[in-house]
Short mmCIF file of C-alpha atoms in Angstrom, two decimals:
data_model
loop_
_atom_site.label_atom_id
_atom_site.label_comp_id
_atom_site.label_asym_id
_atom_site.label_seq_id
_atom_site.Cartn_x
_atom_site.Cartn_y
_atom_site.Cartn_z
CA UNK A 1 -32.60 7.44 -2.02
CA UNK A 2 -33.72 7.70 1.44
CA UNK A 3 -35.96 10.79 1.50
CA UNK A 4 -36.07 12.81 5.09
CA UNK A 5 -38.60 15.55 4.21
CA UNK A 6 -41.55 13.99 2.94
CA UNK A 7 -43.64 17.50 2.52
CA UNK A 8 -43.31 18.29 -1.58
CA UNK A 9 -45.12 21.62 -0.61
CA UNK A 10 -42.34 22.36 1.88
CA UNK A 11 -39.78 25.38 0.17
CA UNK A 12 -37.06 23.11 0.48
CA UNK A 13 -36.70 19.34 0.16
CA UNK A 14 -33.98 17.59 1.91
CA UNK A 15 -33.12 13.91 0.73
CA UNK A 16 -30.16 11.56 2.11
CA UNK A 17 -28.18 8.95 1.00
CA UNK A 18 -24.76 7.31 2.23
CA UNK A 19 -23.59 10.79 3.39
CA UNK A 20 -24.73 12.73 0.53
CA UNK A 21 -27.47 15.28 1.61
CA UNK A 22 -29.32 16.82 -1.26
CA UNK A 23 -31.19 20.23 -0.73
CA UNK A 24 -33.84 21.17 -3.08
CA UNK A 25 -35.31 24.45 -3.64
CA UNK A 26 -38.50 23.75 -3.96
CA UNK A 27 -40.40 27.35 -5.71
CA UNK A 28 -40.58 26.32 -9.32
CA UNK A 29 -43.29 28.42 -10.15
CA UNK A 30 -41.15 31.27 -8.67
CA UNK A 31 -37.90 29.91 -10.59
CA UNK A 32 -36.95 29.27 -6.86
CA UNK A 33 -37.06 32.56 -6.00
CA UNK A 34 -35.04 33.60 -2.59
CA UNK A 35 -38.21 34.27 -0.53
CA UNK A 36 -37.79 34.85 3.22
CA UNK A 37 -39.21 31.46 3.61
CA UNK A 38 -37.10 29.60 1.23
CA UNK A 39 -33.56 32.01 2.95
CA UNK A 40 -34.85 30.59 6.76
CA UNK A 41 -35.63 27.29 5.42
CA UNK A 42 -31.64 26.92 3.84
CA UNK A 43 -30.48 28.41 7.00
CA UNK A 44 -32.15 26.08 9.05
CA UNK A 45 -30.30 22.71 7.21
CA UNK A 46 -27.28 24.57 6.96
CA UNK A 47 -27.40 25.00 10.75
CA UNK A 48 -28.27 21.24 11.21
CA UNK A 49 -25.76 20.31 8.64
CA UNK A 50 -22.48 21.84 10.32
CA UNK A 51 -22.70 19.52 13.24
CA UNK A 52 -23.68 16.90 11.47
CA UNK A 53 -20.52 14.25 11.29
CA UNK A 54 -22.36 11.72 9.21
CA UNK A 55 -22.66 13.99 6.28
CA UNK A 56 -19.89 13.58 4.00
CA UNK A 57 -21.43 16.03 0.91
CA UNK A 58 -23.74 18.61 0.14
CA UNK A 59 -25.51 18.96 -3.30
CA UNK A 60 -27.77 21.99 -3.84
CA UNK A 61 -30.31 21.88 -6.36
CA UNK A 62 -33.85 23.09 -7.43
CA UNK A 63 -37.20 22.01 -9.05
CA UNK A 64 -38.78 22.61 -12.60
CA UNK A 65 -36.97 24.70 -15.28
CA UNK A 66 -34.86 27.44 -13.29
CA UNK A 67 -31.80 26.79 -10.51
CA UNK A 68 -32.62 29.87 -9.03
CA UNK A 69 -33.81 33.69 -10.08
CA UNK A 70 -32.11 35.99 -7.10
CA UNK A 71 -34.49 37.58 -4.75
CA UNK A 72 -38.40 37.51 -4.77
CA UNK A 73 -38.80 40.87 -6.14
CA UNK A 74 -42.68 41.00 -5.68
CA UNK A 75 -41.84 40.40 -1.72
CA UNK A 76 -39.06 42.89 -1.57
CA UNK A 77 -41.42 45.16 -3.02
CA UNK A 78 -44.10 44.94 -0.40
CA UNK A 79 -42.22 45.91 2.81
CA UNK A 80 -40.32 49.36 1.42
CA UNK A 81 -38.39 50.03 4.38
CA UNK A 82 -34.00 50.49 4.65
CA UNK A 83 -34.29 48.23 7.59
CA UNK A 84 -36.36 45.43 6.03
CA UNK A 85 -34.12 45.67 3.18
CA UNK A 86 -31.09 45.36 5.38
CA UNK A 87 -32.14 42.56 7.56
CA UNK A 88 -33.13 40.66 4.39
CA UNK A 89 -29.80 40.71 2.81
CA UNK A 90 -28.01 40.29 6.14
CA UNK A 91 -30.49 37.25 6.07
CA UNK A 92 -29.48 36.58 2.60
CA UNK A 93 -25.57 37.05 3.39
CA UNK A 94 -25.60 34.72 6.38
CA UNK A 95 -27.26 32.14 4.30
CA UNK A 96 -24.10 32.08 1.60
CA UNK A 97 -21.78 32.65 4.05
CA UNK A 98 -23.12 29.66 6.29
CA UNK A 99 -22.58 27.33 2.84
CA UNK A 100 -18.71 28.04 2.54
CA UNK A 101 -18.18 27.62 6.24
CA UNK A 102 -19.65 24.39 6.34
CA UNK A 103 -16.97 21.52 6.90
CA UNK A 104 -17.96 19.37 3.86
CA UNK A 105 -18.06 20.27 0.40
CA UNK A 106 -21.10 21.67 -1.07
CA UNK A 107 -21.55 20.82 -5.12
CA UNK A 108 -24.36 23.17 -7.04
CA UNK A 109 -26.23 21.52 -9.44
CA UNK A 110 -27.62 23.81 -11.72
CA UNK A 111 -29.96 23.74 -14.61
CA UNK A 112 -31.84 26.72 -16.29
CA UNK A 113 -31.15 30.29 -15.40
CA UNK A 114 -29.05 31.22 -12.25
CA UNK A 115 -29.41 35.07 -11.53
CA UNK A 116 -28.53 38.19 -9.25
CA UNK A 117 -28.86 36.22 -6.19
CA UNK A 118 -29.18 32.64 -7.95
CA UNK A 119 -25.81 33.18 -9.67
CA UNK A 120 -24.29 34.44 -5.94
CA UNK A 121 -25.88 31.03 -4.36
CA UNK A 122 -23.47 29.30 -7.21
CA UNK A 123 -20.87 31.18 -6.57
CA UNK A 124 -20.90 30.11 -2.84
CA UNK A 125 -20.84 26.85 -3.04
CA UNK A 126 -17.77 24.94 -3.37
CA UNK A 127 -18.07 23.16 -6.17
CA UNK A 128 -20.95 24.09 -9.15
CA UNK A 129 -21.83 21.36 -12.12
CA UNK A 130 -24.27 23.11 -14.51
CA UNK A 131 -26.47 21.48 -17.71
CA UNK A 132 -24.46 23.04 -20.68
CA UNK A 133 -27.74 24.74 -21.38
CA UNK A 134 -27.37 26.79 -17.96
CA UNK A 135 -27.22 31.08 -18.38
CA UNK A 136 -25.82 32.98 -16.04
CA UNK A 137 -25.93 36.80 -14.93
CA UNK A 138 -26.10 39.43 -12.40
CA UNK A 139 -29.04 41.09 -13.59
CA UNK A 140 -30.69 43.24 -10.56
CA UNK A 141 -28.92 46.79 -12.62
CA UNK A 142 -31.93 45.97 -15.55
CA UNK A 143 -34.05 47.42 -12.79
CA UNK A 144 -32.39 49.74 -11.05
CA UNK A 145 -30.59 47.90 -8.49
CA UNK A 146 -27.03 47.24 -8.40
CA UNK A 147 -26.23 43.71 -7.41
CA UNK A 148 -24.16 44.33 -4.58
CA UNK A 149 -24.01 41.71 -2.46
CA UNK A 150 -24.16 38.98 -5.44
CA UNK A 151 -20.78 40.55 -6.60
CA UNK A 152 -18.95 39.52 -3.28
CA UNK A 153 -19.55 35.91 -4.17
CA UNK A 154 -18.68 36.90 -7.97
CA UNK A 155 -15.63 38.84 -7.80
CA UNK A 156 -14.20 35.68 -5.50
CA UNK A 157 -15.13 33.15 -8.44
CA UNK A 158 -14.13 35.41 -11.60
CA UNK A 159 -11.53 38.09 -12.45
CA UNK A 160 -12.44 41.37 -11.42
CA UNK A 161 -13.15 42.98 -15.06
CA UNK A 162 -15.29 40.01 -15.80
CA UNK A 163 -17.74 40.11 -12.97
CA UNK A 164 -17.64 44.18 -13.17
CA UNK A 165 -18.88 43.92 -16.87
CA UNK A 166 -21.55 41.49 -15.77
CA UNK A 167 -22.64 43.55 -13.23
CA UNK A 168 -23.27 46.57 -15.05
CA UNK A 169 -24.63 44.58 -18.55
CA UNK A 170 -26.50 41.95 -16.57
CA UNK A 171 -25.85 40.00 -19.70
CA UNK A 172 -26.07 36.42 -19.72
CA UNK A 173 -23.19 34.04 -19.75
CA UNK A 174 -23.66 30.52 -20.66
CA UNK A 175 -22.24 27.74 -19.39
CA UNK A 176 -19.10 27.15 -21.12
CA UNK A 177 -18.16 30.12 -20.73
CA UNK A 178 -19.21 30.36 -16.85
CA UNK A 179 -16.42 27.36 -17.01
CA UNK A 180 -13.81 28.88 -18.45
CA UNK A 181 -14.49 31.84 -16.48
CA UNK A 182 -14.47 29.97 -13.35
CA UNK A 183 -17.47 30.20 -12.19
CA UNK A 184 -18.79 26.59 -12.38
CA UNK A 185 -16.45 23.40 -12.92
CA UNK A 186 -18.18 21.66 -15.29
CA UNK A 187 -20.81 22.33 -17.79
CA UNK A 188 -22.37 18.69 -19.01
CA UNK A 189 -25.25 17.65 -21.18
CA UNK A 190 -28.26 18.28 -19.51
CA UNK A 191 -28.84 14.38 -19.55
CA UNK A 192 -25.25 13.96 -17.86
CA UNK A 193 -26.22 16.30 -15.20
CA UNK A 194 -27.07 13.63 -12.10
CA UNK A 195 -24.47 11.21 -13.51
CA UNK A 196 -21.58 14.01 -13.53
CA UNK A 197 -22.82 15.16 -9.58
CA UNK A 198 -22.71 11.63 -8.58
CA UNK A 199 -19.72 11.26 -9.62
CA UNK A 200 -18.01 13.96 -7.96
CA UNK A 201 -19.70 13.54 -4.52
CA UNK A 202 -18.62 10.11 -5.05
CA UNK A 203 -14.92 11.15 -5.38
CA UNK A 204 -15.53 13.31 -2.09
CA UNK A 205 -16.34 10.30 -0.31
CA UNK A 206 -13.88 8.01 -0.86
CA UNK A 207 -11.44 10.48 0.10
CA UNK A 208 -10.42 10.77 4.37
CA UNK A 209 -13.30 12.94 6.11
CA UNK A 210 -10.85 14.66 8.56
CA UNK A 211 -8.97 15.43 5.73
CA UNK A 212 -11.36 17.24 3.74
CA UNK A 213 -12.87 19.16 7.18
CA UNK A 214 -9.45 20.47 7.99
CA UNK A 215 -8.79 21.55 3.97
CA UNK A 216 -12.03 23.32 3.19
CA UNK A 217 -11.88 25.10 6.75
CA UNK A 218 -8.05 26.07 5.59
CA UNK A 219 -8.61 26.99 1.71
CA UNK A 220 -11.00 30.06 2.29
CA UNK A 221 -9.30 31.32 5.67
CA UNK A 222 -5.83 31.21 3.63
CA UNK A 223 -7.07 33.43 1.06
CA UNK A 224 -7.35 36.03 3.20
CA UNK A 225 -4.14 36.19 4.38
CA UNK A 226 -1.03 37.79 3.02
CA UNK A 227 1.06 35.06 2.04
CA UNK A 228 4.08 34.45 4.63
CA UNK A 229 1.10 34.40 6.92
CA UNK A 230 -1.18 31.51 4.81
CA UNK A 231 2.24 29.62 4.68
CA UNK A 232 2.18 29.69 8.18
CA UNK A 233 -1.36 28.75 8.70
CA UNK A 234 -1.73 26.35 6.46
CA UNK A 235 1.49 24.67 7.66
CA UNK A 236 0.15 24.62 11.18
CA UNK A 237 -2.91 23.39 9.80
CA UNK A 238 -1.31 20.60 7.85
CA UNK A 239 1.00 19.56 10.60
CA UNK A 240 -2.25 19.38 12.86
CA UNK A 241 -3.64 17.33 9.68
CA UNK A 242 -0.74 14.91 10.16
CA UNK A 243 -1.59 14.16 13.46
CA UNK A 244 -4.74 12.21 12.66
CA UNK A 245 -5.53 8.68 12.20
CA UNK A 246 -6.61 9.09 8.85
CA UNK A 247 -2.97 10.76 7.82
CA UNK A 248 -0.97 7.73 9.23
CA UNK A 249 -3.61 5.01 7.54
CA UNK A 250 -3.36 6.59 4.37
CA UNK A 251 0.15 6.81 4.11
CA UNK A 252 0.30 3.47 5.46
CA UNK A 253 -1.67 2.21 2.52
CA UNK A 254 0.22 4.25 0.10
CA UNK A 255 3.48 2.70 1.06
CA UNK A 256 1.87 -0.84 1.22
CA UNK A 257 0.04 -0.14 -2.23
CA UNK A 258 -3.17 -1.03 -0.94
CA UNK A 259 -6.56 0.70 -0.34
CA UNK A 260 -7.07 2.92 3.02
CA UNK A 261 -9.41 2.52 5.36
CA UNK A 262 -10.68 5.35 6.69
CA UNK A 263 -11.12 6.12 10.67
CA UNK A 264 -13.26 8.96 10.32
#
């Protein structure tokens, strides 16, 4: 793998390969804690990343024996003012937010524990593969704190009761169930866990880049809409879609039973 950030102190490690970035969180002493360090660092490759026409994939990932453990609590603590607290989950906000509205998929790959703000970050990527040993919660009410901005991602992912009764238990899921819950999309042997990401980025990429810019840009903007008004959108969207080389090459190959060649 060709490896762009050579720093291993740096918060967050960013590694490349035939289209595939991979972004490692990089605080495993902190369970990859969401410092103010690690939030600018993300925000920073996620800025890079949405211009960025070479890049085909995103995976998300972390170091040592925890995905991610929500906000660095010890930090929070030290600045006890409303507006640091509301620039830092503005901050925070802008960095899941900036994740879905990025124009190629972006798969989580997540071992260990993913809470409060870890299990939002899984919730906002597109895609999440977790080691069947993964645990899941929303766990900021066991001190006092009501995970507020972690359910926005949560109650998108889950049904409504579900992610309510996590939010006011903070008990732990685990993986299977995260799956059927909807949550993740596949919860593999911990061994299986690169194998199973590969895999999927690898389906990703042999499918038309155009394609998959104009459908991930549609899927969240339609489900926003009242639906006579998605219908339209996504049929203006899709008719758009049709216009492109990719659409008439594919087709093309279809009918000729043989494999496309993408343009773009």
């Amino acid at each position: 793998m060709a490896t762009d950030s050579l720093n291993h102190d740096a918060l967050l490690l960013r590694t490349s390969e035939s289209g595939v970035v991979t972004l490692r969180m990089n605080r495993p002493a902190q369970f990859n804690a969401l410092s103010e360090g690690l939030l600018t660092a993300l925000q920073h490759e996620i800025d890079a990343l949405a211009s960025d026409d070479a890049v085909r994939c995103v995976v998300l990932e972390s170091a040592g024996r925890a995905f991610c453990a929500g906000h660095d609590l010890r930090e929070m603590r030290s600045q006890p003012s409303l507006d640091y607290y509301r620039a830092l989950f503005r901050q925070c906000s802008r960095v899941m937010q900036g994740l879905q509205a990025l124009p190629m998929p972006v798969i989580a790959k997540v071992q260990g524990i993913a809470t409060a703000a870890g299990c939002q970050l899984v919730a906002s990527c597109d895609l999440a593969v977790a080691a069947d040993t993964a645990r899941f919660a929303v766990s900021g009410i066991n001190v006092g704190l009501f995970c507020s901005t972690p359910a926005v991602a949560l109650s998108r992912n889950v049904s409504a009761k579900r992610a309510f009764e996590m939010l006011v238990t903070a008990r732990f899921i685990d993986a299977a169930q995260a799956q059927d819950w909807g949550l993740i999309n596949h919860a593999v042997p911990e061994a299986e866990l690169d194998a199973r990401v590969n895999a999927l980025a690898a389906d990703i990429l042999a499918k038309s880049p155009s394609a998959i810019r104009y459908g991930k840009q549609m899927f969240y903007k339609q489900r926003q809409m009242a639906l006579a008004d998605a219908y339209d959108y996504a049929g203006d969207v899709m008719a758009r879609n049709m216009m492109e080389a990719d659409a008439s090459e594919g087709i093309d190959a279809f009918l000729q039973k043989r494999a496309p060649r993408w343009q773009s």
